Amino acid sequence: MDEKIIEELKNIVGEEDVSTDPLEIYVHSRDSAPFQGFADVIVRPESTEEVSQILKLANDYKIPVYPRGSGTSICGGPIPVLGGIVLAMYKMNRIIEFDRENLMVTVEPGVICDDLNEFLAPYGYFFPPDPGSSNAATIGGMVGHNAGGMLALKYGTTKDWIQWLEVVLPGGKVIRTGSNTLKSVSDYDLTKLFCASEGTLGVVTKIGMRVAPKPKYYRTVLFYFDDLRKAGNAIVNVRSSGVVPAALEIIDRISMKTAGEYTGMDLPEAEAMLIVQTDGLVEEQVQREIEICFEAAKKAEPIEWMMAETEEERNKAWAARKAAYPALVRTSPATTCMEDMSVPVPKIPDALVKLQKIPERVNNLVSIGIFGHAGDGNLHPTFQYDEREPEQREAFFKALDIMYREIALPMGGTVTGEHGIGLIRAKYLIDEYGAEVVELMKGIKKVFDPNNIMNPDKGKPWGVIEV
Amino acid sequence: MDEKIIEELKNIVGEEDVSTDPLEIYVHSRDSAPFQGFADVIVRPESTEEVSQILKLANDYKIPVYPRGSGTSICGGPIPVLGGIVLAMYKMNRIIEFDRENLMVTVEPGVICDDLNEFLAPYGYFFPPDPGSSNAATIGGMVGHNAGGMLALKYGTTKDWIQWLEVVLPGGKVIRTGSNTLKSVSDYDLTKLFCASEGTLGVVTKIGMRVAPKPKYYRTVLFYFDDLRKAGNAIVNVRSSGVVPAALEIIDRISMKTAGEYTGMDLPEAEAMLIVQTDGLVEEQVQREIEICFEAAKKAEPIEWMMAETEEERNKAWAARKAAYPALVRTSPATTCMEDMSVPVPKIPDALVKLQKIPERVNNLVSIGIFGHAGDGNLHPTFQYDEREPEQREAFFKALDIMYREIALPMGGTVTGEHGIGLIRAKYLIDEYGAEVVELMKGIKKVFDPNNIMNPDKGKPWGVIEV
């Protein structure tokens, strides 16, 4: 990159917030997907005005810009595949305003999800979307990918809580979408359009979002099954019980075993474990709801169950689920890829059984652990292999083709429930929607970013990338 | 319109579903806003294939197309201002599939909201959005305007329940947006983009939507206030009580009086009435929540209150609220215009007081009754006047300018919470968002409808129309 541009960037944000240090470049140029890019420069703006000046400069010189929060994404979304500027947003991390009467909070995109909830807790409120990486994930990144999490079944995903956005467009103009009111139908829904746009349309610089009253009571029950399909059936039963539980998670045998060893927990021998949780402001309701869920799940013949009576027991129940991914990372030969397919809930039993058979389809060159938000149809099949071995890498990508093209999509599912398209799922976009929808997305992209500087060459909206 | 085109339309949908009868043209060319258009022809398709052929024809000949459900809109949205084709969707009214395990229902756009809920009731489910016109409003129209209603505070608006859409684009291509899964982030959110697009982007021909477990218990309490501002304060108190009630409605003195006379109900003398309702599956929860709301509202010093103990009493409480609009229509000299501003909830007390003073600002040439979904910030100030009297008509439009430009927008509100831009609020679009956002909307419109045949010359997305 031209030294002159580096100088101009330094003039905008100050010398200390522009970096071309190779180590910084390296760590800012990857996420948890098996890809590596190399940015030319890392820039850390601290205000909307700085972002605006950077995007004007980048647009004038047609330099690619890759917005980035904490880099917790796992689809290759923020990777600077064409070099250029990584726009690290983590210094814009102020909680600007909490309007207790309007139940809305205004934040900058670099605020960490858990930090926001720590701030809200004393007031009795919370921001419900809770990605597994909530201790690191930024709200900006959550907007960019429309993050879900354990509570999405009852509380929805990030976009369900976002009311308005301040966005800097390529060229530097600043717009505001949506409204500070709970309802508005005066614009095309540009707010939701930016949610899950993966940084391809503009840079979000302020976020206005609703918060919810924090539940006072929880009930959690664990079920163990000796058969994966039975566990799947239990999920379908709970979902059609008339109760919407706060969480309904599954962990398969391999994930359980790995997580058990990782946490030192003594988990029973079983093919799958389910966690069902209800929550609310009134104890009788939370209790009654868990009873209904319990009866529904029991019909699927679990071999064992455990009602978490205390907060300690509840935390223990969740510890196994939360350890599933890090435990699989630790036991992997080298590479761990968490995938993100979703299917309609009634297809979950079939999907689980088919997913477990994928490794034998690729000569067992990969292994698979399955866990996820089965209650909303979203599974995170997690592959272990060594990406340095070409045969294994090839087997992994073949496994993805099987999973998305032969399992998820024919079941009426989607290739990504909450992680995003990024690089890794780009080639399935046309499979899912057809070329016409991809053309429309390209058209929308062009309206916002005519010079294609915002996170260019990513799957969304192009859908043409072979990785 | 060329007779040849009428013939081609008859070839597509059959002779009986093409009408140029003047009376049919007249009634299909208006809604409840004070405007009248004149279509050249009314066409009633019965399938996606027919819609596709019509849009191909219209696109080839650049004929304007105005999709229309039951015409219950009140913003002038479906009015054929440039003549052309009114595409009456009410014959596409099949409930195609109810997947009880996936909790999703697939419908055609002409299904009436109440009919859908009648269908769902025996299964214990319902579709929560409930516009006042639910006995006539079509689901397609609800999608087109993103309809809200009495329950939006707790249950959200139409778009919160729509999972996927089948849409015919100008030119006739058929696309499907979104996913049958609860979560998906694989596309730009085209589904939400079509919601509230007011028929300007394409014609929705199938709708996949979630349903919710129908509450088993309700608690309803009425409050009467001798001061409008106190009633407004009660709303703010309830909203920040930690409970999200199912409904939180206000009716001002004029609306109460008119509705009381209309229904024969004996309502107390008061400046305002509030209705608060909680609902749920567990009686203790519903009871506890209403108690919390009750204590919160009481702090604002109501002069009287009444807890509806039976279903009959509850229905009676709602009868007054539901009669507000028809009663104001009946007592108007000629014209009744229900408006749709929203403000952040904490601004409701100020907004109420300022709204009531609008008539004296325009020499009392209009009168105003105020009611609406105050709990989510959305008020329906309803103007009575005679549109045949130029002076009164002028006063009405001046009243709108005052309401939107001097009250709603300076309070951080929006010019339409749930009714749409249509014709009547077109000129406030740039006031609310600025020219840049309107340019983006124009750009998006062009991507979907390059020849501008879909509901052309409406406020959204152009924002330039003086009515």
PDB file of C-alpha atoms in Angstrom, chain B residues 13 47 76 86 124 188-189 204 233 260 287 348 358 381:
ATOM      1  CA  VAL B  13     -56.949 -15.329 -15.605  1.00  0.00           C
ATOM      2  CA  SER B  47     -52.266 -18.661  -8.738  1.00  0.00           C
ATOM      3  CA  GLY B  76     -53.692   5.730   0.231  1.00  0.00           C
ATOM      4  CA  VAL B  86     -55.367  -3.196  -9.787  1.00  0.00           C
ATOM      5  CA  GLY B 124     -54.099 -24.046  20.449  1.00  0.00           C
ATOM      6  CA  TYR B 188     -29.511 -10.226   3.019  1.00  0.00           C
ATOM      7  CA  ASP B 189     -32.835 -10.037   4.832  1.00  0.00           C
ATOM      8  CA  VAL B 204     -46.117 -11.674  -2.580  1.00  0.00           C
ATOM      9  CA  ASN B 233     -47.446   8.995  32.947  1.00  0.00           C
ATOM     10  CA  GLY B 260     -69.732   5.287  24.733  1.00  0.00           C
ATOM     11  CA  GLN B 287     -52.166 -12.557  37.695  1.00  0.00           C
ATOM     12  CA  ILE B 348     -46.204   9.932  25.254  1.00  0.00           C
ATOM     13  CA  ILE B 358     -53.881  20.862  17.273  1.00  0.00           C
ATOM     14  CA  PRO B 381     -54.933  10.724  16.326  1.00  0.00           C
TER      15      PRO B 381
END
